[in-house]
PDB file of C-alpha atoms in Angstrom:
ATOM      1  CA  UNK E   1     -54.987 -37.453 -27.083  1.00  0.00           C
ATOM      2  CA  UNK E   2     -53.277 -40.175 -25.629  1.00  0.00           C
ATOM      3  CA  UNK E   3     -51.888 -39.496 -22.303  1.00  0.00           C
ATOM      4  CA  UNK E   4     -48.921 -41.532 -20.226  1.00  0.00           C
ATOM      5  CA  UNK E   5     -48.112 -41.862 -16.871  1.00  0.00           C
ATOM      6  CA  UNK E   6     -45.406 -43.553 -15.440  1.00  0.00           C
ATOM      7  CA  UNK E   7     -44.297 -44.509 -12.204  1.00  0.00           C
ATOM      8  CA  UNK E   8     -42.655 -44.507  -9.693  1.00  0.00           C
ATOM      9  CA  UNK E   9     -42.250 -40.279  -9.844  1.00  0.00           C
ATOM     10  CA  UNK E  10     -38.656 -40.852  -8.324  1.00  0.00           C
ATOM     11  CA  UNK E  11     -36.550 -43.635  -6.598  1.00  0.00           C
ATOM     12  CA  UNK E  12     -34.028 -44.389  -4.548  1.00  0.00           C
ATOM     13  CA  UNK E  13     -31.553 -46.801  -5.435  1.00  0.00           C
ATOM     14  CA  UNK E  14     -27.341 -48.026  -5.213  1.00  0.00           C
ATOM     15  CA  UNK E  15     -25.600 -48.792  -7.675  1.00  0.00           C
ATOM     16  CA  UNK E  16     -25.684 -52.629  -9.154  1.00  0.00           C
ATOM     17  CA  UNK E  17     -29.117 -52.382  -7.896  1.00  0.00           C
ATOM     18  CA  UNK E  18     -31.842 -53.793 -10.504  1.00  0.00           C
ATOM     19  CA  UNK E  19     -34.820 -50.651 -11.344  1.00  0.00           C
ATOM     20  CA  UNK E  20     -37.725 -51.042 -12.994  1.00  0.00           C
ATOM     21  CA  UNK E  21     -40.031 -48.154 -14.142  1.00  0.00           C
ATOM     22  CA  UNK E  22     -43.437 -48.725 -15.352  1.00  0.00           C
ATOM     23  CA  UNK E  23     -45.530 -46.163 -18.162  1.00  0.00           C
ATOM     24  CA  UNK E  24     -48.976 -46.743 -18.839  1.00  0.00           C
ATOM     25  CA  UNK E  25     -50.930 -45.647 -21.706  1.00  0.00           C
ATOM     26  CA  UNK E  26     -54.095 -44.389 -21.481  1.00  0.00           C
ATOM     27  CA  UNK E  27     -55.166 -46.142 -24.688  1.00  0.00           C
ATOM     28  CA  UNK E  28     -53.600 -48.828 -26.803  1.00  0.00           C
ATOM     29  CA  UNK E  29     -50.393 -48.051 -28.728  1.00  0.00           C
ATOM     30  CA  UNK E  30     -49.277 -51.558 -29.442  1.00  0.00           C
ATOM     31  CA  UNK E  31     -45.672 -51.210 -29.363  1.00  0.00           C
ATOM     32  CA  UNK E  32     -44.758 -47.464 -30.352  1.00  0.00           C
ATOM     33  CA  UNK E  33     -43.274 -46.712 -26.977  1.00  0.00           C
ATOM     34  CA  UNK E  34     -39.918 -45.171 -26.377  1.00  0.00           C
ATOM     35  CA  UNK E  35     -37.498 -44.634 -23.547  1.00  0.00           C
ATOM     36  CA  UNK E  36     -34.895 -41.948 -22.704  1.00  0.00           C
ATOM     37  CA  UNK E  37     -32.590 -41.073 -20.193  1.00  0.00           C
ATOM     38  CA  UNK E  38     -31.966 -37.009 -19.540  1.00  0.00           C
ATOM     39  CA  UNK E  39     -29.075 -36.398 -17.088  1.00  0.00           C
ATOM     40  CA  UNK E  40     -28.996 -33.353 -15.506  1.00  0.00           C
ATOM     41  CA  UNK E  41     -28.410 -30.185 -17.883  1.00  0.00           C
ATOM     42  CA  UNK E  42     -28.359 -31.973 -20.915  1.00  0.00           C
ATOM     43  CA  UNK E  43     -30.457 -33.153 -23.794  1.00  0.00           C
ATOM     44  CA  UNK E  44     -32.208 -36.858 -24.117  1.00  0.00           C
ATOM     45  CA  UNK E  45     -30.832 -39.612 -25.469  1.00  0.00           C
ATOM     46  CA  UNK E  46     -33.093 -42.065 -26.858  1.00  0.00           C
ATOM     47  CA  UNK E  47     -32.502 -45.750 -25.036  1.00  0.00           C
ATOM     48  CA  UNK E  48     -35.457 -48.560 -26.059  1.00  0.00           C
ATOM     49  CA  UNK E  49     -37.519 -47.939 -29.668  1.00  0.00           C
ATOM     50  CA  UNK E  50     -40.571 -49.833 -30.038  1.00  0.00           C
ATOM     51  CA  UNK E  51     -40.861 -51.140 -27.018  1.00  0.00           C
ATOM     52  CA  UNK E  52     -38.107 -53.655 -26.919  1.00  0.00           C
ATOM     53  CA  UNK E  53     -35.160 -52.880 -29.238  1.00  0.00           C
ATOM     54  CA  UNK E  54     -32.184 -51.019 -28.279  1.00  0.00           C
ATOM     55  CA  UNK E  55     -30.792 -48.234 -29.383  1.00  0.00           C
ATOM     56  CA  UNK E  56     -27.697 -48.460 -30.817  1.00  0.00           C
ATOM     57  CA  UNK E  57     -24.893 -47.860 -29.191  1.00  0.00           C
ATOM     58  CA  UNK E  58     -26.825 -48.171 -25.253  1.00  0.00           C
ATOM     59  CA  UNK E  59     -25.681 -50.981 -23.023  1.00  0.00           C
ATOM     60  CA  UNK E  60     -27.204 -54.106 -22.567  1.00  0.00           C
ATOM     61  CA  UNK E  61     -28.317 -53.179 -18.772  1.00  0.00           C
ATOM     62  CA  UNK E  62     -30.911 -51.274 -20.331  1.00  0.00           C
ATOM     63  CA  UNK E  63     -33.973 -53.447 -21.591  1.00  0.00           C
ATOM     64  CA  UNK E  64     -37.669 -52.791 -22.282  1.00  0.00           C
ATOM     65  CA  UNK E  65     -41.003 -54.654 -22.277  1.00  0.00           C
ATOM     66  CA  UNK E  66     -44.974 -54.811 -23.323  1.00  0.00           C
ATOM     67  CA  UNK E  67     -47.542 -53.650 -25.856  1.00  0.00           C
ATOM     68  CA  UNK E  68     -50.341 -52.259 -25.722  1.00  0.00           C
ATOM     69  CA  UNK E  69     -50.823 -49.956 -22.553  1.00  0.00           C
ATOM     70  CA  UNK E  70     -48.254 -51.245 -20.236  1.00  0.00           C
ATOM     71  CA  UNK E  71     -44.936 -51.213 -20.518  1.00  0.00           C
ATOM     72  CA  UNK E  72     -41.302 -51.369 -17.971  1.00  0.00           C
ATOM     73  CA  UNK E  73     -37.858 -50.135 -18.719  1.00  0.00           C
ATOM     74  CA  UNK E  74     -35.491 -51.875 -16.689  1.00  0.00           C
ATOM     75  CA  UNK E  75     -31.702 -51.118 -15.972  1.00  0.00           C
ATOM     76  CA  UNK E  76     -30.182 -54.008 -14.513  1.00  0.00           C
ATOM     77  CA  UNK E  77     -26.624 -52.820 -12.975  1.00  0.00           C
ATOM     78  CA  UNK E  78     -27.571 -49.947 -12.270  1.00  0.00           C
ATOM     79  CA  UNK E  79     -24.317 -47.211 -13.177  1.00  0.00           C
ATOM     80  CA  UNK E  80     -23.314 -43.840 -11.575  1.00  0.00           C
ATOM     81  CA  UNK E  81     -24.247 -42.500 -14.991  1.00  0.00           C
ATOM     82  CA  UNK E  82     -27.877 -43.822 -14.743  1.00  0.00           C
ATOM     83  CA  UNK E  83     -28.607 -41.352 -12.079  1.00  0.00           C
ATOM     84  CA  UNK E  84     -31.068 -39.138 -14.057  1.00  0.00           C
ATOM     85  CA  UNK E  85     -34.492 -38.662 -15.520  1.00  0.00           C
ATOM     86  CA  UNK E  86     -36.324 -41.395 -17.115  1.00  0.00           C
ATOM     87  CA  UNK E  87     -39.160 -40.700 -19.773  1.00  0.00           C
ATOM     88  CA  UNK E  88     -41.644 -42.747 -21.729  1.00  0.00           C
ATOM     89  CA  UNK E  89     -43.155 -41.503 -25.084  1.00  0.00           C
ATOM     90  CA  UNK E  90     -45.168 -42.940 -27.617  1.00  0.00           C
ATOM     91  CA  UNK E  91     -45.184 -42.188 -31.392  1.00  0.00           C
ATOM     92  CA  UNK E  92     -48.326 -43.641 -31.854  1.00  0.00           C
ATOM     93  CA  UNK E  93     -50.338 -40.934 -32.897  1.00  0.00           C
ATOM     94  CA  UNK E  94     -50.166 -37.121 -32.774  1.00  0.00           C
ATOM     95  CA  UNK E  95     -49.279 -36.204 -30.139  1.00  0.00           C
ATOM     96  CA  UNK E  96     -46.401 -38.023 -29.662  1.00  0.00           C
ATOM     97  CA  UNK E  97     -46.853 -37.376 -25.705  1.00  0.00           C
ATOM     98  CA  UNK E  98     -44.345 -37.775 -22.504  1.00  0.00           C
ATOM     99  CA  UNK E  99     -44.785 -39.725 -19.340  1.00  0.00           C
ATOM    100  CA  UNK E 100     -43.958 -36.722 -16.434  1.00  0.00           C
ATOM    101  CA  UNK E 101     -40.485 -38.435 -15.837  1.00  0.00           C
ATOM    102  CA  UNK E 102     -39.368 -40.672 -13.374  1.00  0.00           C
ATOM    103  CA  UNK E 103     -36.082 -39.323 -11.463  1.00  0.00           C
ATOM    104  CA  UNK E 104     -33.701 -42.155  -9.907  1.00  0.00           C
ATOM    105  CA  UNK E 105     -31.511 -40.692  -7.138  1.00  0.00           C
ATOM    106  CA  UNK E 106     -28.911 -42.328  -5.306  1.00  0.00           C
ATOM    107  CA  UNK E 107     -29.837 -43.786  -2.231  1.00  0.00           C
TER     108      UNK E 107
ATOM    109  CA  UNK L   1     -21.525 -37.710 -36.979  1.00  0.00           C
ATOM    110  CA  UNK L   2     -25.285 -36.702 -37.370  1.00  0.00           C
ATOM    111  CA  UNK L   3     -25.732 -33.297 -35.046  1.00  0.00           C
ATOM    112  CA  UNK L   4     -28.474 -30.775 -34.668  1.00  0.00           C
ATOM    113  CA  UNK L   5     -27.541 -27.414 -33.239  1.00  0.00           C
ATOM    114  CA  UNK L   6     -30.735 -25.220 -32.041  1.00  0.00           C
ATOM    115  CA  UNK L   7     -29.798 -21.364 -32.354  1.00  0.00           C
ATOM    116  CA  UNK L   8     -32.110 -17.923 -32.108  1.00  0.00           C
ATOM    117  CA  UNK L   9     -33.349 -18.505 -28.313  1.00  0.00           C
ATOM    118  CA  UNK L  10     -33.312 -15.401 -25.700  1.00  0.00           C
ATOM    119  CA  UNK L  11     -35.544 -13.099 -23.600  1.00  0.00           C
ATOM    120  CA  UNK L  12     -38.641 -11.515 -25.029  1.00  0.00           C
ATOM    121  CA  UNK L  13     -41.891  -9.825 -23.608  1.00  0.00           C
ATOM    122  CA  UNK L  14     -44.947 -11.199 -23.438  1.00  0.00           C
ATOM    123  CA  UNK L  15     -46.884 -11.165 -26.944  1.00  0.00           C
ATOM    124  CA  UNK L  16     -43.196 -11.051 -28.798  1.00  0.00           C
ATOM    125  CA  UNK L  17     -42.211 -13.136 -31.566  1.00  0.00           C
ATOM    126  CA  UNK L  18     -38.972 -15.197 -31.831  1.00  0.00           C
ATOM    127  CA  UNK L  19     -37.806 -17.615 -33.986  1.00  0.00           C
ATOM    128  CA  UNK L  20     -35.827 -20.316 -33.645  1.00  0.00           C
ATOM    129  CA  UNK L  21     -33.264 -22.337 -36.209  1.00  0.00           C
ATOM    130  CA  UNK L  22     -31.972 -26.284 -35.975  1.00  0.00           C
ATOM    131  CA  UNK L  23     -29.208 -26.689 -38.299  1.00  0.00           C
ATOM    132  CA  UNK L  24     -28.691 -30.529 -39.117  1.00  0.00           C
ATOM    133  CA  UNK L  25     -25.142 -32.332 -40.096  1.00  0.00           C
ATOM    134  CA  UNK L  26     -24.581 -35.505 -41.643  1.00  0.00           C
ATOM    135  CA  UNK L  27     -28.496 -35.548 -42.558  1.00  0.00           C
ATOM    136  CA  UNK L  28     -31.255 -34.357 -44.651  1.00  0.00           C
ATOM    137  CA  UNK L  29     -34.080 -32.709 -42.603  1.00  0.00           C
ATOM    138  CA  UNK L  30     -35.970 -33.021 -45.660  1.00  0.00           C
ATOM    139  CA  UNK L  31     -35.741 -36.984 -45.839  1.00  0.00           C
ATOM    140  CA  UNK L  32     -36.894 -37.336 -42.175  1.00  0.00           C
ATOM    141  CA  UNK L  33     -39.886 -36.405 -39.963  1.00  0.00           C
ATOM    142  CA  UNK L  34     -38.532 -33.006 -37.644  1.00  0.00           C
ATOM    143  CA  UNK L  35     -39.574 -32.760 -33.954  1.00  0.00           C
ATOM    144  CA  UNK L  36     -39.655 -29.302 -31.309  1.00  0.00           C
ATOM    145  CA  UNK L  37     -39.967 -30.668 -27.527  1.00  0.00           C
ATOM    146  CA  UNK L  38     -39.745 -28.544 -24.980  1.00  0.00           C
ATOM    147  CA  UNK L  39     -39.330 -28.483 -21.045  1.00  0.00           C
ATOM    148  CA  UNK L  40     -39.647 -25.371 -18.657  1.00  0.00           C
ATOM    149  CA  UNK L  41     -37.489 -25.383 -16.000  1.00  0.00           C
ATOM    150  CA  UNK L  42     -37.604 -28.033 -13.424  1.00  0.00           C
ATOM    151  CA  UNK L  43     -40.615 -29.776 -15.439  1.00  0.00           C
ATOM    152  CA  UNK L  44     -40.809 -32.430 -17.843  1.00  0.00           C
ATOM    153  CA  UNK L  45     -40.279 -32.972 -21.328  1.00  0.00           C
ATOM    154  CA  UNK L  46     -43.173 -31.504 -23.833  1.00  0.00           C
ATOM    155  CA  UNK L  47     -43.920 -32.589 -27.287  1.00  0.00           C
ATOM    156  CA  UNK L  48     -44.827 -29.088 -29.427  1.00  0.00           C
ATOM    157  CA  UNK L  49     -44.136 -29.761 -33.197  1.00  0.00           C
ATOM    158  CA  UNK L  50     -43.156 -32.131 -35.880  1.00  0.00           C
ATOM    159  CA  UNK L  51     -42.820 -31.414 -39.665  1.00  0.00           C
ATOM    160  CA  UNK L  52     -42.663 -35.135 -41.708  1.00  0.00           C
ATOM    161  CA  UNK L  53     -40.781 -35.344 -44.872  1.00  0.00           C
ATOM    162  CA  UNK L  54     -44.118 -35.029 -46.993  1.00  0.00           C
ATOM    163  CA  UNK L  55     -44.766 -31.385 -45.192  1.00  0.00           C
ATOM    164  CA  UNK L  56     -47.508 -32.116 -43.331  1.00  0.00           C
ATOM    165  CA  UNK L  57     -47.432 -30.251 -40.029  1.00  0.00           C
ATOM    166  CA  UNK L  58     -48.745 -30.920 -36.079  1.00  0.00           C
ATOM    167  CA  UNK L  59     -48.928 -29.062 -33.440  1.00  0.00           C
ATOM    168  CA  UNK L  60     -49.245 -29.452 -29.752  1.00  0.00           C
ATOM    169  CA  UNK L  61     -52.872 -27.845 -28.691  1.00  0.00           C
ATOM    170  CA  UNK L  62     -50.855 -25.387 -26.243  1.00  0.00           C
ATOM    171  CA  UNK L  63     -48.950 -23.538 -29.068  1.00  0.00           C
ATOM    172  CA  UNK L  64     -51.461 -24.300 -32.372  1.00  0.00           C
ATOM    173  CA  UNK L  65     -52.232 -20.977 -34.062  1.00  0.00           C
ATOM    174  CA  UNK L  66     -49.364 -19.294 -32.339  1.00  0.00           C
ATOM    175  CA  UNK L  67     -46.014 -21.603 -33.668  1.00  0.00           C
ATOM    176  CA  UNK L  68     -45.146 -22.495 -36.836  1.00  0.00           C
ATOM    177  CA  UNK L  69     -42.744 -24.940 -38.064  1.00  0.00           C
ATOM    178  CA  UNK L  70     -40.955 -24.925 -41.374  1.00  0.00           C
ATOM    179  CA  UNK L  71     -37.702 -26.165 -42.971  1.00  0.00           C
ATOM    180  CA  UNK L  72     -35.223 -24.902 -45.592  1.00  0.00           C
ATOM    181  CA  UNK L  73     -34.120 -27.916 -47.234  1.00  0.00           C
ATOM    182  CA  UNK L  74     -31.243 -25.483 -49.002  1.00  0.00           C
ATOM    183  CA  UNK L  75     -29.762 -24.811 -45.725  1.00  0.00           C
ATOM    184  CA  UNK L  76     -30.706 -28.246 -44.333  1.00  0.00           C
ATOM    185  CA  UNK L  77     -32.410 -26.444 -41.205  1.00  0.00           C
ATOM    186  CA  UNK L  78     -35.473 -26.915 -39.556  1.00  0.00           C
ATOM    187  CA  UNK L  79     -37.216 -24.031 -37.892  1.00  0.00           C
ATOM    188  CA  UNK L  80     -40.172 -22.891 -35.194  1.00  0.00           C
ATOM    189  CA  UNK L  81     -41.579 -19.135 -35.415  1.00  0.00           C
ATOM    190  CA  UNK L  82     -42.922 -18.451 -32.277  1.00  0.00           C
ATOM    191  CA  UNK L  83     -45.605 -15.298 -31.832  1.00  0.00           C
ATOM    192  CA  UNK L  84     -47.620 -14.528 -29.239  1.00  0.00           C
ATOM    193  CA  UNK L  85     -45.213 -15.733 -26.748  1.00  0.00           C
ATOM    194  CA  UNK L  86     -46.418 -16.483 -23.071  1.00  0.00           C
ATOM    195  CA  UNK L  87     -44.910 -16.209 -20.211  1.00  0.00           C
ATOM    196  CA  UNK L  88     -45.904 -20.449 -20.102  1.00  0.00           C
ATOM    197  CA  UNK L  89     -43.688 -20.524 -23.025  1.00  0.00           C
ATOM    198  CA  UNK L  90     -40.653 -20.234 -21.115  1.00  0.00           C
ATOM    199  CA  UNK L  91     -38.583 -23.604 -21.611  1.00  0.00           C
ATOM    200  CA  UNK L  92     -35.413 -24.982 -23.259  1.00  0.00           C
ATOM    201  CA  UNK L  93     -36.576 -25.760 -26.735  1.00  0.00           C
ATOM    202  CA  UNK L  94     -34.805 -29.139 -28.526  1.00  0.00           C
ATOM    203  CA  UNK L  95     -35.214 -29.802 -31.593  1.00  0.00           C
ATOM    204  CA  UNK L  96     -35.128 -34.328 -32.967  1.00  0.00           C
ATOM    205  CA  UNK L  97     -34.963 -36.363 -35.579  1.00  0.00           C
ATOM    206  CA  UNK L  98     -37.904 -38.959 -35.102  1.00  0.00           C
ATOM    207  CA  UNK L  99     -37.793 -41.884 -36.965  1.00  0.00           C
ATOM    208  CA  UNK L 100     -42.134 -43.300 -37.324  1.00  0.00           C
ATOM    209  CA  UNK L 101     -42.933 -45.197 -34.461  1.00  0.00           C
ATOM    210  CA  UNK L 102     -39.141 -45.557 -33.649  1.00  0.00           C
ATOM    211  CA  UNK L 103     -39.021 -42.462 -31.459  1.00  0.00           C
ATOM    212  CA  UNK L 104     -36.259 -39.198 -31.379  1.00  0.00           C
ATOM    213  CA  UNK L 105     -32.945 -40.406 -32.107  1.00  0.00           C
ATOM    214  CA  UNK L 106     -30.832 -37.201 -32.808  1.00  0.00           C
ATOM    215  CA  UNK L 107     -30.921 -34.598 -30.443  1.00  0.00           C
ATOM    216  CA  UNK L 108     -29.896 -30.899 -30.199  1.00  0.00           C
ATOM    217  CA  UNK L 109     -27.868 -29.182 -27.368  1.00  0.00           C
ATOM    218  CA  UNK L 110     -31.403 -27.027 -26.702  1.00  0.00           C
ATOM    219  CA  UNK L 111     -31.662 -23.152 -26.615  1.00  0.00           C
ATOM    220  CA  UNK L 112     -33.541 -21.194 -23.878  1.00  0.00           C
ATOM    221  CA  UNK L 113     -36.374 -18.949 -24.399  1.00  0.00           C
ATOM    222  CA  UNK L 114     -37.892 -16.916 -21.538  1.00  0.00           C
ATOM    223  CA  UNK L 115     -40.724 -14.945 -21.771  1.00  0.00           C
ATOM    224  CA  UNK L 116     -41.125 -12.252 -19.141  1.00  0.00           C
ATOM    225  CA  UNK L 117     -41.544  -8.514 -18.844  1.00  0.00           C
TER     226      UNK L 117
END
């Protein structure tokens, strides 16, 4: 099974401010890695497919990066709505594991 | 609009059996690859199931043997029997659309299931 891990856990940040948040694989998925935001009480909603490509519909401030077993989600601008839970998943193979989460907070 | 709207959660006792429903709009579950996730409360998110349009089933190893997933394509609604609940059971369960390799793009509101004497 493949197993993720991202990082930072949680952050503190203002908004405008630029975050990045990092998910590592622990084997190589090329570029079947996903990113969601969860705000609090609610369900996901899916942000960055395959790496790089956004969903439609999510603003530009949202971007993602890498292949294999590294990859970042970055916000840049960060929003009062961005204040949530971050996850990384891959759909590589079953499966399809989370990273734990990575909670941005306002500083 | 393309909505999924989970149904059938509640409280049941240890080694119960629930089942819960996912009725889809504005898609075919059939024609697409059906996810469960789950996350207990104050945790993360956790894959448990997917059906693909084919039939063929996974499982997460922490329910396999004790959840099943199915679909009704005549009522366009995706399903998860649960037996032999645990008390590590206990989560808000979503069901997703997944799209291969492209990740969960529709999801439902979620429905609670607690499992507790």
């Amino acid at each position: 099974d493949i197993e993720m891990t991202q990082s930072p856990s949680s952050l503190s940040a203002s908004v405008g401010d630029r975050v990045t948040i990092t998910c590592r694989a622990s084997q190589t998925i090329n570029s079947h890695l996903n990113w969601y935001r969860q705000k609090a009480g609610e369900a996901p909603d899916l942000l960055i497919y395959a790496a790089s490509s956004l969903q439609n519909g999510v603003p530009s401030r949202f971007s993602g990066s890498g292949s294999g077993t590294d990859f970042t989600l970055t916000i840049s601008g960060l929003q009062v709505e961005d204040f949530a839970t971050y996850y990384c998943q891959q759909s590589s193979s079953v499966p399809f594991s989370f990273g734990q989460g990575t909670q941005v907070e306002i500083k | 609009e393309m909505q999924l709207v989970e149904s059938g959660g509640g409280l049941v006792q240890p080694g119960g059996s629930l089942k819960l429903s996912c009725a889809a709009s504005d898609f075919s579950v059939s024609n697409n690859y059906m996810n469960w996730a789950r996350q207990a409360p104050g945790k993360g998110l956790e894959w448990v199931s997917l059906i693909y349009s084919g039939g063929s089933t996974y499982y997460a190893d922490s329910v396999k043997g004790r959840f099943t997933i199915s679909r009704d394509n005549s009522k366009n609604t995706l399903y998860l029997q649960m037996d032999n609940l645990r008390p590590g059971d206990t989560a808000v369960y979503y069901c997703a659309r997944g799209i291969p390799f492209y990740g969960m793009d529709v999801w439902g509101q979620g429905t609670t299931v607690t499992v507790s004497s």
